[in-house]
Coordinates of C-alpha atoms in Angstrom, one line a residue:
M1 CA 76.9 42.5 93.4
S2 CA 77.6 42.9 89.7
A3 CA 81.2 43.5 88.6
I4 CA 82.2 47.1 88.0
H5 CA 83.6 47.6 84.4
T6 CA 86.4 50.1 83.8
P7 CA 87.2 51.1 80.2
L8 CA 90.1 48.6 80.3
N9 CA 87.8 45.8 81.1
D10 CA 85.7 46.4 78.0
I11 CA 88.0 44.5 75.6
A12 CA 89.8 42.2 78.0
P13 CA 89.3 38.6 76.9
P14 CA 86.9 36.4 78.8
G15 CA 88.4 35.1 82.0
G16 CA 90.6 37.8 82.1
S17 CA 94.2 38.4 81.1
M18 CA 95.3 42.0 81.5
A19 CA 98.5 41.2 79.5
A20 CA 96.3 40.2 76.6
A21 CA 94.2 43.3 77.0
D22 CA 97.4 45.4 77.0
A23 CA 98.5 43.8 73.8
V24 CA 95.2 44.6 72.1
H25 CA 95.3 48.2 73.2
R26 CA 99.0 48.6 72.2
E27 CA 98.4 47.3 68.8
A28 CA 95.3 49.5 68.3
V29 CA 97.0 52.7 69.4
V30 CA 100.3 52.1 67.5
S31 CA 98.7 50.9 64.3
R32 CA 96.1 53.7 64.2
F33 CA 98.7 56.4 64.9
T34 CA 101.0 54.9 62.3
T35 CA 98.2 55.0 59.8
K36 CA 96.6 58.3 60.7
L37 CA 99.5 60.6 61.7
A38 CA 102.9 59.1 61.1
P39 CA 102.9 59.5 57.3
Y40 CA 101.7 63.1 57.7
L41 CA 104.6 63.9 60.1
A42 CA 107.0 62.2 57.7
L43 CA 105.7 64.5 54.9
L44 CA 106.3 67.6 57.0
Y45 CA 109.8 66.4 57.8
L46 CA 110.4 65.7 54.1
F47 CA 109.9 69.3 53.2
L48 CA 111.7 70.5 56.2
F49 CA 114.8 68.5 55.2
L50 CA 114.4 69.5 51.5
D51 CA 114.4 73.2 52.5
R52 CA 117.4 72.5 54.8
T53 CA 119.5 70.6 52.2
N54 CA 118.5 71.9 48.8
I55 CA 121.4 74.4 49.1
S56 CA 123.7 71.4 48.4
F57 CA 122.1 71.1 44.9
A58 CA 121.9 74.8 44.4
A59 CA 125.7 74.9 45.0
L60 CA 126.2 73.3 41.6
Q61 CA 125.4 76.7 40.1
M62 CA 125.2 79.1 42.9
N63 CA 128.8 78.8 44.1
K64 CA 130.2 79.9 40.8
Q65 CA 127.7 82.8 40.4
L66 CA 128.3 84.1 43.9
G67 CA 132.1 83.3 43.8
L68 CA 131.9 81.0 46.8
S69 CA 134.9 78.9 47.8
A70 CA 134.4 75.4 49.3
T71 CA 135.1 76.9 52.7
A72 CA 132.6 79.7 52.2
F73 CA 130.0 77.2 51.0
G74 CA 130.6 75.0 54.0
L75 CA 130.2 78.0 56.3
A76 CA 127.0 79.0 54.6
V77 CA 125.6 75.5 55.1
G78 CA 126.7 75.6 58.7
M79 CA 125.2 79.0 59.5
F80 CA 121.8 77.2 59.4
S81 CA 123.0 75.2 62.5
V82 CA 124.1 78.3 64.4
G83 CA 120.6 79.8 64.1
Y84 CA 119.2 76.4 65.1
F85 CA 121.5 76.2 68.1
V86 CA 120.6 79.6 69.4
F87 CA 116.8 79.2 69.2
E88 CA 116.2 75.5 69.7
I89 CA 115.5 75.5 73.4
P90 CA 113.3 78.7 73.4
S91 CA 111.3 77.4 70.5
T92 CA 110.7 74.0 72.0
L93 CA 109.6 75.5 75.3
M94 CA 107.2 77.8 73.4
L95 CA 105.8 74.7 71.7
R96 CA 105.1 73.2 75.1
R97 CA 103.4 76.4 76.1
F98 CA 101.3 77.2 73.0
G99 CA 100.7 73.6 71.8
A100 CA 102.1 71.6 69.0
R101 CA 99.6 72.5 66.3
R102 CA 100.0 76.3 66.5
W103 CA 103.7 76.3 67.0
L104 CA 104.6 73.7 64.4
A105 CA 102.5 75.7 61.9
R106 CA 104.4 78.8 62.8
I107 CA 107.7 77.1 62.3
M108 CA 106.9 75.6 59.0
I109 CA 105.4 78.7 57.4
S110 CA 108.3 80.9 58.5
W111 CA 111.0 78.6 57.3
G112 CA 109.2 78.2 54.0
V113 CA 109.1 82.0 53.5
L114 CA 112.8 82.5 54.4
S115 CA 113.9 79.6 52.2
L116 CA 112.0 81.1 49.3
A117 CA 113.8 84.4 50.0
T118 CA 117.1 82.7 49.5
A119 CA 116.4 82.6 45.8
F120 CA 117.0 86.4 45.7
I121 CA 120.4 86.7 47.5
Q122 CA 123.1 88.7 45.7
T123 CA 126.1 88.4 48.0
E124 CA 128.0 85.9 50.2
T125 CA 127.0 87.8 53.3
S126 CA 123.3 87.8 52.5
L127 CA 123.5 84.0 52.0
Y128 CA 125.0 83.7 55.5
V129 CA 122.3 85.9 57.1
L130 CA 119.4 84.0 55.4
R131 CA 120.8 80.6 56.3
F132 CA 121.1 81.7 59.9
L133 CA 117.4 82.9 59.8
V134 CA 116.2 79.7 58.2
G135 CA 117.9 77.7 61.0
A136 CA 116.3 80.0 63.6
A137 CA 112.9 79.6 62.0
E138 CA 113.2 75.8 61.9
A139 CA 114.5 75.5 65.5
G140 CA 112.2 73.4 67.7
F141 CA 110.6 71.3 64.9
V142 CA 112.4 68.0 65.4
P143 CA 112.5 68.1 69.3
G144 CA 108.9 69.3 69.2
I145 CA 107.8 66.3 67.2
L146 CA 109.8 63.9 69.3
Y147 CA 108.3 65.4 72.5
Y148 CA 104.9 65.1 70.8
L149 CA 105.5 61.4 70.2
T150 CA 106.1 60.8 73.9
R151 CA 102.5 61.8 74.5
W152 CA 101.1 59.3 71.9
I153 CA 103.3 56.2 71.7
P154 CA 104.8 53.9 74.4
A155 CA 108.5 53.6 74.5
A156 CA 108.8 50.0 73.3
Q157 CA 107.0 50.9 70.0
R158 CA 108.4 54.4 69.6
G159 CA 111.4 53.3 67.6
R160 CA 109.5 52.3 64.5
V161 CA 107.3 55.4 64.7
I162 CA 110.4 57.6 64.9
G163 CA 111.8 55.6 62.0
I164 CA 108.7 56.4 59.9
F165 CA 108.9 60.1 60.8
M166 CA 112.6 60.2 59.9
L167 CA 111.9 58.6 56.6
G168 CA 111.3 62.2 55.6
V169 CA 115.1 62.5 55.4
P170 CA 115.9 60.0 52.7
M171 CA 112.5 60.7 51.0
A172 CA 113.4 64.4 50.7
T173 CA 116.4 63.4 48.6
I174 CA 114.7 60.6 46.8
V175 CA 111.9 63.0 45.6
G176 CA 113.9 66.3 45.7
S177 CA 117.1 65.3 43.9
P178 CA 115.6 64.5 40.5
I179 CA 113.4 67.6 40.7
S180 CA 116.4 69.7 41.8
G181 CA 118.5 68.4 38.9
L182 CA 115.8 69.3 36.4
L183 CA 115.2 72.8 37.9
L184 CA 118.9 73.6 37.6
G185 CA 118.6 73.3 33.8
Q186 CA 115.9 75.9 33.6
N187 CA 116.1 79.7 33.2
W188 CA 112.7 81.3 33.4
L189 CA 111.7 85.0 33.8
G190 CA 115.3 86.0 34.1
L191 CA 116.0 83.8 37.1
H192 CA 118.6 81.0 37.1
G193 CA 117.9 77.3 37.8
W194 CA 119.3 77.5 41.4
Q195 CA 116.9 80.3 42.2
W196 CA 113.9 78.4 40.8
L197 CA 115.0 75.5 43.0
F198 CA 114.5 77.5 46.2
I199 CA 111.2 79.0 45.0
V200 CA 109.6 75.7 43.8
E201 CA 110.7 73.7 46.8
S202 CA 109.7 76.3 49.4
V203 CA 106.0 76.8 48.4
P204 CA 104.8 73.4 49.6
S205 CA 106.3 74.1 53.1
I206 CA 104.2 77.2 53.4
L207 CA 101.0 75.4 52.3
L208 CA 101.7 72.4 54.6
G209 CA 102.4 74.8 57.5
I210 CA 98.8 76.2 57.0
S211 CA 97.5 72.6 56.9
I212 CA 98.9 71.7 60.3
L213 CA 96.3 74.0 61.9
Y214 CA 93.5 71.8 60.5
V215 CA 95.1 68.3 60.4
L216 CA 97.3 67.8 63.5
P217 CA 95.5 66.8 66.7
E218 CA 97.0 68.3 69.9
K219 CA 96.5 65.2 72.1
P220 CA 94.9 61.7 72.1
A221 CA 91.8 63.0 73.8
D222 CA 91.1 65.1 70.6
V223 CA 90.8 62.2 68.2
T224 CA 87.9 59.9 67.4
W225 CA 89.9 57.0 65.9
L226 CA 91.0 55.9 69.4
T227 CA 88.3 54.3 71.6
P228 CA 87.8 55.6 75.2
S229 CA 89.4 52.4 76.5
N230 CA 92.4 52.9 74.2
K231 CA 92.9 56.4 75.6
V232 CA 92.6 55.3 79.2
W233 CA 95.2 52.5 78.6
L234 CA 97.5 54.9 76.8
Q235 CA 97.5 57.5 79.5
R236 CA 98.2 54.8 82.2
E237 CA 101.0 53.4 80.1
L238 CA 102.7 56.8 79.5
D239 CA 102.2 57.9 83.1
G240 CA 104.1 54.8 84.2
E241 CA 106.9 55.5 81.8
H242 CA 107.2 59.1 82.9
A243 CA 107.3 58.0 86.6
R244 CA 110.1 55.5 85.9
A245 CA 112.1 58.1 84.0
A246 CA 111.6 60.6 86.8
L247 CA 113.0 58.1 89.3
L248 CA 116.1 57.3 87.1
G249 CA 116.7 60.6 85.4
R250 CA 115.5 64.2 85.2
S251 CA 112.0 65.6 85.1
K252 CA 112.7 69.2 86.0
L253 CA 113.8 71.8 83.4
S254 CA 116.8 73.1 85.3
S255 CA 118.2 69.6 86.3
A256 CA 117.8 68.4 82.7
L257 CA 119.8 71.2 81.3
A258 CA 122.6 70.8 83.9
S259 CA 122.8 67.0 83.6
P260 CA 126.1 65.5 82.4
I261 CA 124.1 62.6 80.9
V262 CA 122.1 65.1 78.7
L263 CA 125.3 66.7 77.7
M264 CA 126.7 63.3 76.7
L265 CA 123.6 62.6 74.7
G266 CA 124.1 65.9 72.9
L267 CA 127.7 65.1 72.1
I268 CA 126.6 61.7 70.7
Y269 CA 124.1 63.5 68.4
L270 CA 126.8 66.1 67.5
G271 CA 129.3 63.5 66.5
N272 CA 127.0 61.7 64.2
G273 CA 125.9 65.0 62.7
V274 CA 129.5 65.9 61.8
G275 CA 129.7 62.7 59.6
L276 CA 126.1 62.8 58.2
F277 CA 125.9 66.5 57.4
G278 CA 129.5 66.8 56.2
T279 CA 128.8 64.0 53.8
S280 CA 125.4 65.1 52.6
A281 CA 126.4 68.8 52.0
F282 CA 129.1 67.9 49.6
M283 CA 127.9 64.7 48.0
P284 CA 126.1 66.3 45.0
L285 CA 129.3 68.3 44.2
I286 CA 131.4 65.1 44.5
I287 CA 129.1 63.1 42.3
R288 CA 128.8 65.9 39.8
G289 CA 132.7 65.8 39.7
L290 CA 132.4 62.4 38.0
G291 CA 131.2 64.2 34.9
L292 CA 127.5 63.6 35.3
S293 CA 124.8 66.1 34.2
Y294 CA 122.6 67.9 36.6
A295 CA 119.8 65.5 36.0
A296 CA 122.0 62.4 36.3
T297 CA 123.5 63.8 39.5
G298 CA 119.9 64.1 40.9
W299 CA 119.0 60.5 39.9
A300 CA 122.2 59.2 41.4
M301 CA 121.4 60.9 44.7
S302 CA 117.9 59.6 44.6
F303 CA 119.1 56.0 44.2
I304 CA 121.4 56.3 47.1
Y305 CA 118.7 57.5 49.4
V306 CA 116.2 54.8 48.3
L307 CA 118.8 52.3 49.7
M308 CA 119.1 54.5 52.8
A309 CA 115.3 54.4 53.3
L310 CA 115.1 50.6 53.0
W311 CA 118.1 50.2 55.4
M312 CA 116.6 52.6 57.9
I313 CA 113.3 50.7 58.0
F314 CA 115.1 47.4 58.6
W315 CA 117.4 48.9 61.3
T316 CA 114.7 50.6 63.3
R317 CA 112.3 47.7 63.2
H318 CA 115.1 45.4 64.3
S319 CA 115.8 47.7 67.2
D320 CA 112.1 47.6 68.3
K321 CA 111.9 43.8 67.8
T322 CA 115.0 43.1 69.9
G323 CA 114.4 45.9 72.4
E324 CA 118.1 46.8 72.0
R325 CA 119.0 50.5 71.6
I326 CA 122.7 51.1 72.5
W327 CA 124.3 48.9 69.9
H328 CA 121.8 50.0 67.2
V329 CA 123.2 53.6 67.7
A330 CA 126.8 52.7 68.1
G331 CA 126.8 50.1 65.4
A332 CA 125.4 52.5 62.8
S333 CA 128.0 55.1 63.8
L334 CA 130.9 52.6 63.4
L335 CA 129.7 51.4 60.0
G336 CA 129.7 55.0 58.9
V337 CA 133.3 55.5 60.2
A338 CA 134.5 52.5 58.3
C339 CA 133.0 53.7 55.0
L340 CA 134.3 57.3 55.4
V341 CA 137.8 55.8 55.9
G342 CA 137.2 53.7 52.8
A343 CA 136.2 56.8 50.8
A344 CA 139.4 58.6 51.9
A345 CA 141.6 55.6 51.2
F346 CA 140.3 55.3 47.6
S347 CA 140.1 59.1 47.0
Q348 CA 142.4 58.7 43.9
I349 CA 139.8 56.4 42.3
P350 CA 136.8 58.7 42.2
V351 CA 134.1 56.2 41.3
V352 CA 135.2 53.8 44.1
A353 CA 135.4 56.7 46.5
V354 CA 131.9 57.8 45.7
V355 CA 130.6 54.2 46.3
W356 CA 132.2 54.3 49.8
L357 CA 130.9 57.7 50.5
A358 CA 127.4 56.6 49.5
M359 CA 127.7 53.6 51.8
S360 CA 128.7 55.8 54.7
A361 CA 125.5 57.8 54.3
I362 CA 123.3 54.7 53.9
L363 CA 124.7 52.8 56.8
M364 CA 125.2 55.7 59.3
N365 CA 121.8 57.4 58.8
P366 CA 119.8 55.0 61.0
A367 CA 121.9 56.1 64.0
T368 CA 119.6 59.1 64.2
P369 CA 116.2 57.5 64.6
S370 CA 117.8 54.8 66.8
F371 CA 119.4 57.5 69.0
W372 CA 116.1 59.3 69.7
N373 CA 114.9 56.3 71.6
L374 CA 117.5 57.0 74.3
P375 CA 116.6 60.5 75.8
P376 CA 113.1 59.5 77.0
K377 CA 114.7 56.8 79.1
Y378 CA 116.3 59.5 81.2
L379 CA 114.0 62.6 80.7
S380 CA 110.3 63.1 81.6
G381 CA 107.9 66.0 82.1
A382 CA 109.2 69.5 81.7
G383 CA 112.7 68.0 81.7
A384 CA 111.8 66.0 78.5
A385 CA 110.9 69.1 76.4
A386 CA 114.0 71.1 77.6
G387 CA 116.4 68.2 77.6
I388 CA 115.4 67.0 74.1
A389 CA 115.8 70.6 72.8
W390 CA 119.2 71.0 74.5
I391 CA 120.4 67.7 73.0
S392 CA 119.1 68.8 69.6
S393 CA 120.9 72.2 70.0
I394 CA 124.2 70.6 70.8
G395 CA 123.8 68.2 67.9
A396 CA 123.0 71.0 65.5
L397 CA 126.6 72.1 65.9
G398 CA 127.6 68.9 64.2
A399 CA 125.8 70.1 61.1
F400 CA 127.9 73.3 61.4
L401 CA 131.2 71.6 61.9
G402 CA 130.9 68.8 59.3
P403 CA 130.4 70.9 56.1
L404 CA 132.9 73.6 57.4
V405 CA 135.7 71.0 58.1
L406 CA 135.2 69.2 54.8
G407 CA 135.1 72.5 52.8
F408 CA 138.2 73.8 54.6
A409 CA 140.1 70.6 53.9
K410 CA 139.1 70.7 50.2
D411 CA 140.4 74.2 49.8
H412 CA 143.7 73.7 51.7
F413 CA 144.6 70.0 51.0
G414 CA 143.4 69.9 47.3
G415 CA 141.0 67.1 47.8
Y416 CA 138.4 65.5 50.1
A417 CA 140.5 62.7 51.6
G418 CA 141.8 64.6 54.6
G419 CA 138.4 66.1 55.4
L420 CA 136.7 62.7 55.2
L421 CA 139.1 61.3 57.8
L422 CA 138.5 64.4 60.0
I423 CA 134.7 64.1 59.9
A424 CA 135.0 60.4 60.6
L425 CA 136.2 61.3 64.1
G426 CA 132.7 62.6 64.8
P427 CA 130.7 59.3 64.5
L428 CA 133.7 57.5 66.2
L429 CA 133.3 59.7 69.2
S430 CA 129.5 59.1 69.1
A431 CA 130.0 55.3 69.2
V432 CA 132.4 55.4 72.1
L433 CA 130.1 57.7 74.2
T434 CA 127.0 55.6 73.3
L435 CA 128.6 52.4 74.5
S436 CA 129.6 54.2 77.7
L437 CA 125.9 54.8 78.5
K438 CA 125.5 51.1 79.2
R439 CA 126.9 51.8 82.7
H440 CA 124.0 54.1 83.6
K441 CA 121.0 52.3 85.1
A442 CA 118.5 54.3 83.0
F443 CA 119.9 52.8 79.8
A444 CA 120.5 49.3 81.1
R445 CA 116.8 48.4 80.7
A446 CA 115.4 47.0 77.5
V447 CA 113.2 49.3 75.2

């Protein structure tokens, strides 16, 4: 009787090692996804983050024209996170129902339109309302992408793919800061530079949102750049991971939302968000305070985020290479804490304080892509979509608290030192909670 060949047998080496065949499939799937889709996802995230954070550059002109205090500006930045928090879970569940392609397109087009509308605000209240709506429109994007990746990439290799996707964060500033600095110096058609900043940087989001409908495949079965045997292997690998996660964690929607572990993961994400978003919201204002021009401020921000991108690539690849996750999250958080304390300690020497502040952003940022390797260890199935969304919702409050605390401290203490020490408590909490996860069996495993 002749041997029966399954698709997996087709590329197994002669004589037979399934481990060798697995390695070949794994390399094929990850390398092709990394080449075909990961850069596109990073591009989407670049413009998402640009539309989320360009208010920090607009503040260099907008705050004075609208009469915003540091506290009011911090609240305006944070209102985005309130909208995000309210709509994150519903939006992610809708993505799971309607499919990634259609729902991500809806998200991107709507946030682009609303971000563009921010150019025409006239009052403090209208700014609060539009920032809330931009957050509501964007809700579901990041957890939706992370859930999408769990259907394409095995857990052991997911760290570097998430790292490529989240390169959109530093790239948004690398690309956007010089452009924002130049736009602030323009006054065309009766509109100020900060208004053109919102207009010019929103249009690509709308166009990219339309492109999603034609570019993004819904599932591995829809693509031709994976062989049938690749697809069979990938489905078997992911089914095994989901089964293990279901045994050790939560696979049902209700149990995922009620889980103390999911709440702890949300608090870890929140704590890091306090430090990261508090820093990023005010960094252009602090750098501009050194006496730099708009353009020079933009180039300075771009240089800082080039270093951040390089460090993020190293950090996420090292995490995948070693299979270690916990210390890669906690370590990045603790490095950020140390640098925030350094910035506060040298607040009377502005140039030194800015260097410490920049180092906090560079060293702490990889905590985010490293963190997103943790939830799939505990969540699977419907619980993964809802749980990731709930974690992201809780974490969004960090982006509300960080800018608000730093702005309030600036107005009431006359400087940033006290606020920097306060927001440093966020990543410190994250580090402590992350290390405590080692006691749970779902996180004791490698990868």
